[in-house]
Amino acid sequence: MSNKIFDCIILGGGPAGLSSALYCARGNLDCAIIDISSIGGAPVNYCEIENYLGFDKIKGFELCEKFENHINNFNITKLEYEEITKVDLKSNIKTITTKNSTYRAKTVIIATGAKPKKLNIKGEVENIGKGVSYCAVCDGAFYKDKVVMVVGGGNSALEEALYLTTFAKKVYLMHRRDEFRADKIIQKRVQENKKIELILNSIPLEIMADKTVNSVKILNNQTNKEKIIKIDGIFPYIGIEPNIELFLHQVNFDKFGFIITDNTMKTNLEGVYAIGDVRNTPLRQVITAVSDGAVAGVEVSKYLLNLKETMKEKEV
Ligand code: NAP
């Protein structure tokens, strides 16, 4: 372990983490971003983003590239492809242990985001990479002229179903109710797209495969009838769950597992903040993640200034 103590270590290099790094760096703080993969976060895999102010339409990876280019103008330590194995957030000096090293900091910003929820049905996990995918942008091109199914009724499901129509000859969009929670503008586009067939009031029961996925057994929850539909691939988009395993028994969570913060992004622990999809926020968008990051970056600067002044007073 090096003797270095960062002012702030940011856990996660998505839009929230990058924005907090920008604000920390502009506050002249010595900060580092640690990410298990490359910088960018979940939006790298979004097909298109059209609700980030200033861009009519931009591909997820392009926006993330712009974020990264922006923070590259500052002296921020980027620790990519570092898997965090343990964190100690309760002490005054926080310790972050990765598979390669141990880092220390006066403050920590948790920006670890969220992962896709699983359907938890037979044939799902067994067939990941063989027809089950949680990323249309990554795998859509494998389904040229094929038949796929998207499950879910939120923004992700509808947006990715639309994206998949650029490859697939048919996209079933299956939802457990008859009303979608996705934005109305996306719903209209889905209704107008001839390649999309809606299957409402239905849930998947089992994904069947030989070498790759070939069909799905579904249940209509109104008629109670089961049916088998032939498909080549299935994309569950049924929501997200926060990446919080590292912080259990340290920070406080709400009943859904999201980290509780106040409106300055502070958690229950001194010097620990949470931002973006991992926290209990009413809206999970790139624009709100970036806004969380700005608030946390400024709050960390204020916190460290107060800490310095308190130390000085103690010395006098
Ligand atoms: P979401 O909004 O939580 O929607 C999840 C959908 O999956 C819901 O329609 C839900 O049905 C359904 N569902 C949940 N569990 C299910 C299960 N076990 N079986 C079948 N269906 C199930 O999730 P999301 O679409 O992934 O979006 C996550 C967040 O990111 C949201 O806040 C969303 O607004 C945001 N987002 C924004 C954009 C954008 O603005 N461009 C794009 C993508 C995502 P019910 O409706 O019946 O609950």
Coordinates of N, CA and C in Angstrom, one line a residue, residues 33 120 164 201 261 293:
I33 N -10.4 7.9 -9.9 CA -11.6 7.1 -10.2 C -11.2 5.7 -10.3
N120 N -35.1 -14.6 -13.6 CA -35.1 -15.7 -12.6 C -36.0 -16.9 -13.1
L164 N -33.6 -2.9 -31.9 CA -33.5 -4.2 -32.4 C -34.2 -4.4 -33.8
N201 N -50.0 -8.4 -21.0 CA -50.5 -9.2 -19.9 C -49.8 -10.6 -19.8
T261 N -29.3 8.9 0.7 CA -28.5 10.1 0.8 C -29.4 11.2 1.1
G293 N -23.4 14.1 -9.5 CA -22.0 14.2 -9.4 C -21.5 15.6 -9.2

